[in-house]
Structures are given as C-alpha cells and as structure tokens.
Amino acid sequence: MNIILYRPIKKRFSRKDQKDDAVIDQIVALNALRKELPDAVGWTTLGPYLFHAPAEMVEGENRYVCTHIAIYNESNTTLTSLKVLYRGNFQFTPRIVYSRHEAKVKWQHNAQDKELILTDIPPNETVEISIYNPLEFDVVQVLVNGKKITDFMTRRALAKAYPMPLRWRIALPLMITTALCLLSFLSWQTYNIVKSNSDYDLLSTVPKGFSSCRPYVFDNPPDGSGEKKLERLLKQENAWLNFILAMNNATDSSELHLKDRVVLCKAVDKPEN
C-alpha cells in the first residue's frame, strides 16, 4: 500500500502585504487615539464690563455691570448635565440663551451651593450667560456630566467654534517657512561678516614676505574634523612652509595642528604676457 504524505505549505507574505498591514495598523492606532481625546467642550468669560440702559426705558442715569459667560458644546453628543460653579453673587436674574437654537435653555439656579445647572445642551451649540451687576462674581470651574472642563478641552472647542480661514491655513505655513529662511540667511550673513572681520584682524598682523603667496585663514576646529584637510594643504603649500611657520609664530608644522585658526599661503597665478 502506497502512503502519500502531504507537507503543509507555508503562506508567503509579500512586501506589499506587509506594507498594507502596517497602514491598517496605523489607521487603527489613529482611530484609537482620536477616541481617547476629550470632548470639544469649553467655556470662556468676558467682563465685568459697564453699560448704560437706554434712555427710553429708564429715567435718569442708570449704569449696569455685566459679566458674560459662553459655554461651547462642539462635540457630537448632547450634554445632559452642566454645572457652572461660582463664587460671589449677582443682583438680577441671569439671561441664559442659545446662540443658534431658537428655544429656551433648561436651567436652574442653586443659590445655596452657588451653581448654575444647565441640562440638555445640543451638539454644536453655544450657551450664552449674562450675569447682571455681579458682586465679586467669578467662575470657579465648569463641570460637564460630573467632570471638570480642562483648558485643553476649551482650546479644542474654541478651535472648532472659530476655525481658521482657509487662506490663513495656507498662508501661515508659508509665512513661517519664509521667516525661517530669512532668519537662516541673516544668521549666515552675520556669521560671514564676523568671520571676515576676524580674518582681517588676524591677517593684518601677518608680515609681508612673498609676492607670489597670498595669506588666508584656515579654521581648524578642536574636534579634529579639519586635521586631514590641514595636512593636505600643508603638503600642497610646502614651498612656503617656512613663511607659513613665521606667519603663525610656530617652529614646526606640528604646532600648526594645535591652533584653532591657521594662516596658510595660497599661490597667486602669474599673469600671462
């Protein structure tokens, strides 16, 4: 009886399959990160500022002070419970309205615990609260569903509520790039000017010797990165070695390798007759 054995065939994955898996993993990771981000819910205050009542409504001079609070719900869910915790007090009933939705805001005032309680705030909606004649009034914190609204959440909410115009989103990176290029150019120009002045000061102390040799400054960093180039230049300019040693106040070439700036000699091309 013939027995046939089958060897399992291992599946080979191509590089394309591996790249596709890597892309999928990145997408999954980004989605997980996006889900971990806090809701775009925030709040800001304005005031207290002074305003006058219209003359047609009151007699005499009537001045009032107002503090404005804005609650931003730029998330995709309805905020079932939001509390504005405050200290101080105020004289009149607050005015609480939606900025978009033409409906009354469901709210109540817990004067004993000093909190304004708002319920059922729709998604992508802003609640505007006006506090009239505040007496040392200040918002301590704002809680949404029992959790504190952080500064990061407020920044996210404001970024969604007041998005940057498209032209600015395009122009801003270009302006930053241009500014960086300009800064780099100015830094390079400043470096060249400072180096040229420093080289001139050093070369002005060099004695004149050979008309066919033009002195110049070679930078020899302490990290040794210019050692090989310096050695090569000294071999090329060996004919003026004695003059180079004299210009650098050195007795032999080994002392030149210890200097951070070495004055070397470049041959001057003779004019053709």
GROMACS .gro file of C-alpha atoms in nm:
model
  273
    1MET     CA    1   0.000   0.000   0.000
    2ASN     CA    2   0.141   0.336  -0.103
    3ILE     CA    3   0.124   0.610   0.161
    4ILE     CA    4   0.135   0.967   0.038
    5LEU     CA    5   0.244   1.229   0.287
    6TYR     CA    6   0.146   1.592   0.238
    7ARG     CA    7   0.366   1.870   0.368
    8PRO     CA    8   0.176   2.182   0.473
    9ILE     CA    9   0.262   2.475   0.253
   10LYS     CA   10   0.356   2.790   0.441
   11LYS     CA   11   0.194   3.104   0.307
   12ARG     CA   12   0.444   3.362   0.200
   13PHE     CA   13   0.361   3.724   0.254
   14SER     CA   14   0.490   3.974   0.002
   15ARG     CA   15   0.631   4.313   0.094
   16LYS     CA   16   0.312   4.469  -0.040
   17ASP     CA   17   0.104   4.269   0.209
   18GLN     CA   18   0.334   4.378   0.491
   19LYS     CA   19   0.301   4.745   0.389
   20ASP     CA   20  -0.079   4.713   0.371
   21ASP     CA   21  -0.084   4.562   0.721
   22ALA     CA   22   0.135   4.846   0.850
   23VAL     CA   23  -0.101   5.106   0.702
   24ILE     CA   24  -0.402   4.932   0.857
   25ASP     CA   25  -0.227   4.924   1.195
   26GLN     CA   26  -0.156   5.297   1.170
   27ILE     CA   27  -0.520   5.373   1.086
   28VAL     CA   28  -0.640   5.164   1.381
   29ALA     CA   29  -0.393   5.341   1.612
   30LEU     CA   30  -0.508   5.686   1.492
   31ASN     CA   31  -0.873   5.596   1.545
   32ALA     CA   32  -0.795   5.471   1.895
   33LEU     CA   33  -0.608   5.794   1.970
   34ARG     CA   34  -0.895   6.004   1.837
   35LYS     CA   35  -1.142   5.819   2.061
   36GLU     CA   36  -0.923   5.887   2.364
   37LEU     CA   37  -0.929   6.263   2.303
   38PRO     CA   38  -1.162   6.455   2.537
   39ASP     CA   39  -1.480   6.612   2.403
   40ALA     CA   40  -1.454   6.956   2.247
   41VAL     CA   41  -1.643   7.129   2.526
   42GLY     CA   42  -1.521   7.457   2.672
   43TRP     CA   43  -1.609   7.789   2.830
   44THR     CA   44  -1.488   8.149   2.836
   45THR     CA   45  -1.577   8.464   3.029
   46LEU     CA   46  -1.586   8.832   2.936
   47GLY     CA   47  -1.612   9.118   3.182
   48PRO     CA   48  -1.728   9.256   3.405
   49TYR     CA   49  -1.791   9.550   3.172
   50LEU     CA   50  -2.002   9.864   3.215
   51PHE     CA   51  -2.303   9.953   3.001
   52HIS     CA   52  -2.584  10.209   3.015
   53ALA     CA   53  -2.955  10.135   2.996
   54PRO     CA   54  -3.141  10.305   2.705
   55ALA     CA   55  -3.286  10.646   2.795
   56GLU     CA   56  -3.631  10.546   2.658
   57MET     CA   57  -3.653  10.267   2.917
   58VAL     CA   58  -3.540  10.439   3.236
   59GLU     CA   59  -3.530  10.785   3.386
   60GLY     CA   60  -3.201  10.945   3.487
   61GLU     CA   61  -2.857  10.791   3.474
   62ASN     CA   62  -2.867  10.412   3.511
   63ARG     CA   63  -2.544  10.222   3.477
   64TYR     CA   64  -2.509   9.846   3.495
   65VAL     CA   65  -2.224   9.597   3.502
   66CYS     CA   66  -2.235   9.266   3.317
   67THR     CA   67  -2.022   8.952   3.306
   68HIS     CA   68  -2.062   8.732   3.000
   69ILE     CA   69  -2.005   8.353   3.007
   70ALA     CA   70  -2.003   8.135   2.695
   71ILE     CA   71  -2.037   7.755   2.709
   72TYR     CA   72  -1.929   7.577   2.388
   73ASN     CA   73  -2.054   7.227   2.309
   74GLU     CA   74  -1.863   7.142   1.990
   75SER     CA   75  -1.898   6.767   2.048
   76ASN     CA   76  -2.138   6.528   1.874
   77THR     CA   77  -2.335   6.446   2.189
   78THR     CA   78  -2.594   6.626   2.399
   79LEU     CA   79  -2.468   6.747   2.736
   80THR     CA   80  -2.724   6.616   2.980
   81SER     CA   81  -2.581   6.794   3.286
   82LEU     CA   82  -2.357   7.101   3.305
   83LYS     CA   83  -2.278   7.299   3.620
   84VAL     CA   84  -2.121   7.644   3.644
   85LEU     CA   85  -1.969   7.674   3.991
   86TYR     CA   86  -1.911   8.033   4.101
   87ARG     CA   87  -1.819   8.248   4.397
   88GLY     CA   88  -1.958   8.586   4.488
   89ASN     CA   89  -2.312   8.687   4.399
   90PHE     CA   90  -2.523   8.884   4.149
   91GLN     CA   91  -2.821   9.117   4.173
   92PHE     CA   92  -3.056   9.022   3.889
   93THR     CA   93  -3.175   8.702   3.723
   94PRO     CA   94  -2.919   8.581   3.466
   95ARG     CA   95  -3.006   8.580   3.097
   96ILE     CA   96  -2.929   8.236   2.952
   97VAL     CA   97  -2.989   8.174   2.579
   98TYR     CA   98  -2.866   7.960   2.290
   99SER     CA   99  -2.665   8.130   2.017
  100ARG     CA  100  -2.820   7.917   1.737
  101HIS     CA  101  -3.115   7.718   1.865
  102GLU     CA  102  -3.435   7.924   1.900
  103ALA     CA  103  -3.555   7.757   2.217
  104LYS     CA  104  -3.539   7.817   2.589
  105VAL     CA  105  -3.244   7.678   2.775
  106LYS     CA  106  -3.335   7.437   3.054
  107TRP     CA  107  -3.160   7.565   3.362
  108GLN     CA  108  -3.196   7.627   3.733
  109HIS     CA  109  -3.011   7.826   3.997
  110ASN     CA  110  -2.887   7.656   4.313
  111ALA     CA  111  -2.814   7.967   4.521
  112GLN     CA  112  -2.722   7.770   4.830
  113ASP     CA  113  -2.440   7.578   4.658
  114LYS     CA  114  -2.368   7.870   4.421
  115GLU     CA  115  -2.407   7.685   4.093
  116LEU     CA  116  -2.597   7.730   3.768
  117ILE     CA  117  -2.728   7.396   3.640
  118LEU     CA  118  -2.793   7.354   3.265
  119THR     CA  119  -2.943   7.044   3.103
  120ASP     CA  120  -2.983   6.905   2.752
  121ILE     CA  121  -2.740   7.126   2.559
  122PRO     CA  122  -2.750   7.009   2.194
  123PRO     CA  123  -2.435   6.930   1.992
  124ASN     CA  124  -2.258   7.215   1.812
  125GLU     CA  125  -2.436   7.474   2.023
  126THR     CA  126  -2.319   7.766   2.238
  127VAL     CA  127  -2.495   7.880   2.555
  128GLU     CA  128  -2.455   8.249   2.642
  129ILE     CA  129  -2.496   8.350   3.006
  130SER     CA  130  -2.522   8.717   3.109
  131ILE     CA  131  -2.470   8.796   3.478
  132TYR     CA  132  -2.601   9.146   3.566
  133ASN     CA  133  -2.446   9.355   3.844
  134PRO     CA  134  -2.207   9.083   3.968
  135LEU     CA  135  -2.081   9.127   4.324
  136GLU     CA  136  -1.724   8.992   4.337
  137PHE     CA  137  -1.850   8.728   4.095
  138ASP     CA  138  -1.605   8.475   3.949
  139VAL     CA  139  -1.644   8.138   3.777
  140VAL     CA  140  -1.456   7.872   3.976
  141GLN     CA  141  -1.495   7.585   3.732
  142VAL     CA  142  -1.741   7.425   3.493
  143LEU     CA  143  -1.842   7.059   3.521
  144VAL     CA  144  -1.990   6.853   3.239
  145ASN     CA  145  -2.153   6.525   3.344
  146GLY     CA  146  -1.958   6.546   3.669
  147LYS     CA  147  -1.616   6.601   3.505
  148LYS     CA  148  -1.418   6.924   3.501
  149ILE     CA  149  -1.375   7.104   3.168
  150THR     CA  150  -0.998   7.137   3.122
  151ASP     CA  151  -0.802   7.403   2.936
  152PHE     CA  152  -0.722   7.151   2.661
  153MET     CA  153  -1.093   7.080   2.611
  154THR     CA  154  -1.162   7.454   2.590
  155ARG     CA  155  -0.890   7.504   2.328
  156ARG     CA  156  -1.035   7.221   2.118
  157ALA     CA  157  -1.384   7.369   2.148
  158LEU     CA  158  -1.270   7.719   2.050
  159ALA     CA  159  -1.072   7.580   1.755
  160LYS     CA  160  -1.388   7.413   1.627
  161ALA     CA  161  -1.616   7.706   1.706
  162TYR     CA  162  -1.387   7.958   1.535
  163PRO     CA  163  -1.189   7.765   1.272
  164MET     CA  164  -0.901   7.937   1.099
  165PRO     CA  165  -0.992   8.060   0.747
  166LEU     CA  166  -0.853   7.851   0.461
  167ARG     CA  167  -0.636   8.135   0.330
  168TRP     CA  168  -0.470   8.168   0.670
  169ARG     CA  169  -0.419   7.792   0.696
  170ILE     CA  170  -0.236   7.810   0.364
  171ALA     CA  171  -0.054   8.137   0.427
  172LEU     CA  172   0.060   8.064   0.782
  173PRO     CA  173   0.296   7.774   0.694
  174LEU     CA  174   0.435   7.979   0.404
  175MET     CA  175   0.494   8.277   0.634
  176ILE     CA  176   0.668   8.057   0.892
  177THR     CA  177   0.886   7.897   0.623
  178THR     CA  178   0.976   8.237   0.479
  179ALA     CA  179   1.059   8.372   0.825
  180LEU     CA  180   1.283   8.071   0.899
  181CYS     CA  181   1.460   8.109   0.563
  182LEU     CA  182   1.511   8.480   0.626
  183LEU     CA  183   1.641   8.412   0.976
  184SER     CA  184   1.881   8.149   0.842
  185PHE     CA  185   2.002   8.388   0.572
  186LEU     CA  186   2.058   8.671   0.822
  187SER     CA  187   2.239   8.434   1.058
  188TRP     CA  188   2.463   8.315   0.776
  189GLN     CA  189   2.533   8.671   0.664
  190THR     CA  190   2.613   8.776   1.020
  191TYR     CA  191   2.848   8.480   1.058
  192ASN     CA  192   3.024   8.567   0.733
  193ILE     CA  193   3.065   8.931   0.835
  194VAL     CA  194   3.200   8.841   1.179
  195LYS     CA  195   3.436   8.581   1.030
  196SER     CA  196   3.560   8.822   0.762
  197ASN     CA  197   3.635   9.087   1.024
  198SER     CA  198   3.811   8.832   1.243
  199ASP     CA  199   4.016   8.703   0.947
  200TYR     CA  200   4.110   9.059   0.851
  201ASP     CA  201   4.228   9.134   1.206
  202LEU     CA  202   4.443   8.820   1.206
  203LEU     CA  203   4.587   8.876   0.857
  204SER     CA  204   4.670   9.239   0.935
  205THR     CA  205   4.933   9.114   1.182
  206VAL     CA  206   5.099   8.886   0.927
  207PRO     CA  207   5.433   9.016   0.787
  208LYS     CA  208   5.464   9.057   0.412
  209GLY     CA  209   5.711   8.820   0.253
  210PHE     CA  210   5.638   8.664  -0.083
  211SER     CA  211   5.458   8.841  -0.363
  212SER     CA  212   5.359   8.508  -0.519
  213CYS     CA  213   5.186   8.389  -0.199
  214ARG     CA  214   4.856   8.524  -0.068
  215PRO     CA  215   4.783   8.455   0.302
  216TYR     CA  216   4.441   8.328   0.408
  217VAL     CA  217   4.289   8.187   0.727
  218PHE     CA  218   4.206   7.819   0.769
  219ASP     CA  219   3.971   7.719   1.054
  220ASN     CA  220   4.096   7.414   1.241
  221PRO     CA  221   3.818   7.307   1.487
  222PRO     CA  222   3.928   7.148   1.816
  223ASP     CA  223   3.724   6.834   1.735
  224GLY     CA  224   3.985   6.736   1.474
  225SER     CA  225   3.747   6.746   1.178
  226GLY     CA  226   3.988   6.967   0.981
  227GLU     CA  227   4.309   6.774   1.053
  228LYS     CA  228   4.321   6.577   0.728
  229LYS     CA  229   4.248   6.884   0.517
  230LEU     CA  230   4.512   7.087   0.702
  231GLU     CA  231   4.769   6.814   0.647
  232ARG     CA  232   4.686   6.803   0.276
  233LEU     CA  233   4.708   7.182   0.241
  234LEU     CA  234   5.046   7.189   0.418
  235LYS     CA  235   5.180   6.934   0.170
  236GLN     CA  236   5.044   7.136  -0.123
  237GLU     CA  237   5.195   7.459   0.014
  238ASN     CA  238   5.524   7.305   0.123
  239ALA     CA  239   5.720   7.559  -0.087
  240TRP     CA  240   5.605   7.836   0.154
  241LEU     CA  241   5.630   7.627   0.474
  242ASN     CA  242   5.894   7.850   0.632
  243PHE     CA  243   5.685   8.157   0.560
  244ILE     CA  244   5.371   7.982   0.698
  245LEU     CA  245   5.557   7.893   1.020
  246ALA     CA  246   5.673   8.253   1.054
  247MET     CA  247   5.321   8.390   0.999
  248ASN     CA  248   5.185   8.160   1.275
  249ASN     CA  249   5.478   8.210   1.516
  250ALA     CA  250   5.548   7.835   1.502
  251THR     CA  251   5.876   7.644   1.492
  252ASP     CA  252   5.749   7.331   1.312
  253SER     CA  253   5.433   7.204   1.141
  254SER     CA  254   5.321   7.004   1.447
  255GLU     CA  255   5.242   7.332   1.626
  256LEU     CA  256   5.009   7.433   1.344
  257HIS     CA  257   4.781   7.136   1.421
  258LEU     CA  258   4.729   7.270   1.774
  259LYS     CA  259   4.597   7.608   1.655
  260ASP     CA  260   4.225   7.673   1.604
  261ARG     CA  261   4.299   7.920   1.321
  262VAL     CA  262   4.599   7.875   1.096
  263VAL     CA  263   4.730   8.128   0.843
  264LEU     CA  264   4.819   7.946   0.522
  265CYS     CA  265   4.951   8.062   0.187
  266LYS     CA  266   4.778   8.028  -0.149
  267ALA     CA  267   4.976   8.059  -0.470
  268VAL     CA  268   4.897   8.363  -0.682
  269ASP     CA  269   4.856   8.293  -1.051
  270LYS     CA  270   5.109   8.477  -1.259
  271PRO     CA  271   4.957   8.699  -1.529
  272GLU     CA  272   5.017   8.584  -1.884
  273ASN     CA  273   5.219   8.817  -2.106
   0.00000   0.00000   0.00000
